[in-house]
Short mmCIF file of C-alpha atoms in Angstrom, two decimals:
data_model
loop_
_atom_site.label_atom_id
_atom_site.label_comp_id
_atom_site.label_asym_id
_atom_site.label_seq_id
_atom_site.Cartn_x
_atom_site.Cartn_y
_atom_site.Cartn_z
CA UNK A 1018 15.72 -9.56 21.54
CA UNK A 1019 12.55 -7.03 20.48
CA UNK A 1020 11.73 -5.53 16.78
CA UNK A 1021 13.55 -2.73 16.40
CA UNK A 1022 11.05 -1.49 14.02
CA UNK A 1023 8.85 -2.72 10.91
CA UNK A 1024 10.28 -1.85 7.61
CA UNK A 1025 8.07 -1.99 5.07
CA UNK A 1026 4.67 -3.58 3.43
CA UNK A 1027 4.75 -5.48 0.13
CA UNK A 1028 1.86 -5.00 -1.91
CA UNK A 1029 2.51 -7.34 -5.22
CA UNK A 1030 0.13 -5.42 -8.43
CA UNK A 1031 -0.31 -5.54 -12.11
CA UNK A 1032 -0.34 -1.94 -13.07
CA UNK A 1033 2.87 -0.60 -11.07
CA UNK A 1034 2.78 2.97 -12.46
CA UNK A 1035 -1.32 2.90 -11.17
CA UNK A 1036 -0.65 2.07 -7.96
CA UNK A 1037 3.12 4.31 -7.42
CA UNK A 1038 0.68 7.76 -8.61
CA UNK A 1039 -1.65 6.21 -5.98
CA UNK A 1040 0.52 6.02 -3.23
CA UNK A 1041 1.84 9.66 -3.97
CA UNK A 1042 -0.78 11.57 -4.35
CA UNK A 1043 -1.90 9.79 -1.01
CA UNK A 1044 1.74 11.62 0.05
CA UNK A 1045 4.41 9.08 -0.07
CA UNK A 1046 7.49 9.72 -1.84
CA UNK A 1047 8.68 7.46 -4.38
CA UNK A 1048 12.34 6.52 -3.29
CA UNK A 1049 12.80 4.42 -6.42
CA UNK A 1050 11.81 2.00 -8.60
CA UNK A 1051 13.14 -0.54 -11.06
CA UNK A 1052 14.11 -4.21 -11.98
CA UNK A 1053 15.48 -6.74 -9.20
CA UNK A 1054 18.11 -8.16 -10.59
CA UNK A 1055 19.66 -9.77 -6.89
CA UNK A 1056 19.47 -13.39 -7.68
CA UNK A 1057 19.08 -13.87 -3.91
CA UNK A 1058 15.60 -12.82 -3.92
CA UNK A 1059 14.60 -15.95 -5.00
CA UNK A 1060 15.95 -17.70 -2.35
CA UNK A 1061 14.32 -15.41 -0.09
CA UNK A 1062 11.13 -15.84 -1.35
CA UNK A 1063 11.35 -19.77 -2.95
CA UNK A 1064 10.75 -18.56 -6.31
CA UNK A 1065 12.63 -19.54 -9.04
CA UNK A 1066 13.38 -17.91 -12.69
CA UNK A 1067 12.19 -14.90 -11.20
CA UNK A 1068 11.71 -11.22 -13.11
CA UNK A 1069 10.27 -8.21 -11.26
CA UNK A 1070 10.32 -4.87 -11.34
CA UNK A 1071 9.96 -2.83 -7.45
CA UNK A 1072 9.18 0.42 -6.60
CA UNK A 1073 9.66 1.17 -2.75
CA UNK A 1074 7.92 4.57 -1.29
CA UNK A 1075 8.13 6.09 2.13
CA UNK A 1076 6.55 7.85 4.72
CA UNK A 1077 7.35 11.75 4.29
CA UNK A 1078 9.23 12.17 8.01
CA UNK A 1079 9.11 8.80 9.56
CA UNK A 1080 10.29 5.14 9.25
CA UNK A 1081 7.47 3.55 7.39
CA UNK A 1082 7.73 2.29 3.58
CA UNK A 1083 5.28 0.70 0.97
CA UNK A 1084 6.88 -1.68 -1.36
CA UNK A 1085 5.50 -2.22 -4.45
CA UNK A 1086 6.04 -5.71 -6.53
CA UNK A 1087 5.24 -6.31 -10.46
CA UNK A 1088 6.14 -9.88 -11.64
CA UNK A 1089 7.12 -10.76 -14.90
CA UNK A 1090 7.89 -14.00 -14.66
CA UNK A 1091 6.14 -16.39 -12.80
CA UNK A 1092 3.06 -14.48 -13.29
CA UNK A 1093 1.01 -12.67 -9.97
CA UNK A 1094 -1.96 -14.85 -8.74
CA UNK A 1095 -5.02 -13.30 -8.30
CA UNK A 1096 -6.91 -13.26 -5.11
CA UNK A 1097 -10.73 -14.56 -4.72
CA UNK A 1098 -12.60 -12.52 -4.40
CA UNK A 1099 -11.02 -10.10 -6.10
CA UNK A 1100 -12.66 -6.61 -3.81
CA UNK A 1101 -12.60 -8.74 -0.55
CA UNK A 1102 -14.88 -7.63 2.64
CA UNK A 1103 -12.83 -6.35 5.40
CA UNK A 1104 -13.30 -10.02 7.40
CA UNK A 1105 -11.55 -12.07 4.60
CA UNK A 1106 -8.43 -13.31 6.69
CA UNK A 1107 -5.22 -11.71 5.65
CA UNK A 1108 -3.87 -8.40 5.55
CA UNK A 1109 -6.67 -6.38 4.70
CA UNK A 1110 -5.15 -3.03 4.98
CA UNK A 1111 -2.51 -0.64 5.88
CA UNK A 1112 -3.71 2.26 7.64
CA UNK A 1113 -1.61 6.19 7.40
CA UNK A 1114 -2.26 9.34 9.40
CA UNK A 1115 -3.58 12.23 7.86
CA UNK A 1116 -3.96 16.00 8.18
CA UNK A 1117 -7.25 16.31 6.33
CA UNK A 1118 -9.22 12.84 5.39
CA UNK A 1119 -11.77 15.08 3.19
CA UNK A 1120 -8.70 16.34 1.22
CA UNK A 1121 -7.45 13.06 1.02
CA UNK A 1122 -10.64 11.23 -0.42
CA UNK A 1123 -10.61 13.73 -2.81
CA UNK A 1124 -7.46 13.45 -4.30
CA UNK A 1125 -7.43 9.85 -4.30
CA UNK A 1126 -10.76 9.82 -6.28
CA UNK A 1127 -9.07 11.00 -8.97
CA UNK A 1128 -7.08 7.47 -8.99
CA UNK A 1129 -10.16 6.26 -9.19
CA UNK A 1130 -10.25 5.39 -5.40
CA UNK A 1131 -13.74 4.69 -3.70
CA UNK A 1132 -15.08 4.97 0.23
CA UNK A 1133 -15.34 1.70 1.15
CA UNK A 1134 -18.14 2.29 4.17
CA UNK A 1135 -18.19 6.02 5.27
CA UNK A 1136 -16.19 8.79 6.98
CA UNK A 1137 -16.96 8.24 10.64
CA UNK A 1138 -15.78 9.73 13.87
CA UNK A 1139 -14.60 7.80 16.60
CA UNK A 1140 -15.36 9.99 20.31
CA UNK A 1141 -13.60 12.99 20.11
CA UNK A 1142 -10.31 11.39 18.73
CA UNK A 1143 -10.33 10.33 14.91
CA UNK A 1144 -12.24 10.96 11.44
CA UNK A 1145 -11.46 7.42 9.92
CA UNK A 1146 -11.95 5.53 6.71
CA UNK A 1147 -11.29 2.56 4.64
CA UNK A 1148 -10.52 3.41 0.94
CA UNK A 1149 -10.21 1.14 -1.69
CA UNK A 1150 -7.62 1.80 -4.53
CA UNK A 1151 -6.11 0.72 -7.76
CA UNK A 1152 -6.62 -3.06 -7.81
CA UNK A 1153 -8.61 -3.37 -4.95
CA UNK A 1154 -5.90 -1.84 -2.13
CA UNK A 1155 -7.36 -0.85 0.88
CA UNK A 1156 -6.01 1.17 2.74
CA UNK A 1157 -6.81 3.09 6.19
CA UNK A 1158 -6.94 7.11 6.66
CA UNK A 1159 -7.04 8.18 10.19
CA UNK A 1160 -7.34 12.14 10.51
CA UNK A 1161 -6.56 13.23 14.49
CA UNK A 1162 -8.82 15.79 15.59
CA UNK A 1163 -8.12 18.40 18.33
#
């Protein structure tokens, strides 16, 4: 049997609202966002006594989705170091498509989102970046050229 397809990414934060205007003015669309109240989650995720609020966004035309995790209750555990270097093991990013990376920088700077190296060109195929968001989320921008 094969993967018929990867659903989403969970990103657990502290300032959910932060991060969802993040996400959206990067161009994904908020499909909704409130309390889990499913009492199996816990068992999914051996947990117990927890409280979180979710928000899940997706990919405007296609299959992919961020989710977006705030706990209550047990509290979120920070990672160290908090703005990791790209070779700290673990996921270190997700990466999206673009139409224009410039444009995109842009607008995320005004979520207070920073270049992590540079914009750089790979051949004659893509602009790409690493940007680093709200609470330290990197993620990748890859613009296609041609």
């Amino acid at each position: 049997m094969a993967v018929r397809r990867m659903d989403n990414v969970l990103i657990v934060v502290d300032d959910l609202e932060a991060v969802i205007a993040f996400f959206v003015e990067l161009g994904l669309e908020l499909e909704g966002k409130g309390p889990l109240e499913w009492r199996g989650a816990e068992r999914v995720i051996g947990l117990e006594d927890v409280r979180q609020d979710v928000a899940m966004l997706r990919v405007p035309d296609g299959p992919g989705r961020v989710e977006l995790a705030k706990f209550h209750r047990p509290a979120a555990i920070a990672p160290e170091p908090k703005d990791a270097p790209a070779n700290t093991l673990g996921l270190r990013r997700v990466m999206f498509a673009v139409d224009d990376i410039e444009d995109v920088v842009a607008r995320l700077r005004a979520h207070g989102a920073e270049v992590v190296g540079e914009i750089v060109q790979f051949e004659n195929v893509y602009r790409l970046c690493y940007v680093r968001g709200p609470e330290g989320i990197v993620v990748g921008l890859a613009e296609q050229l041609g």
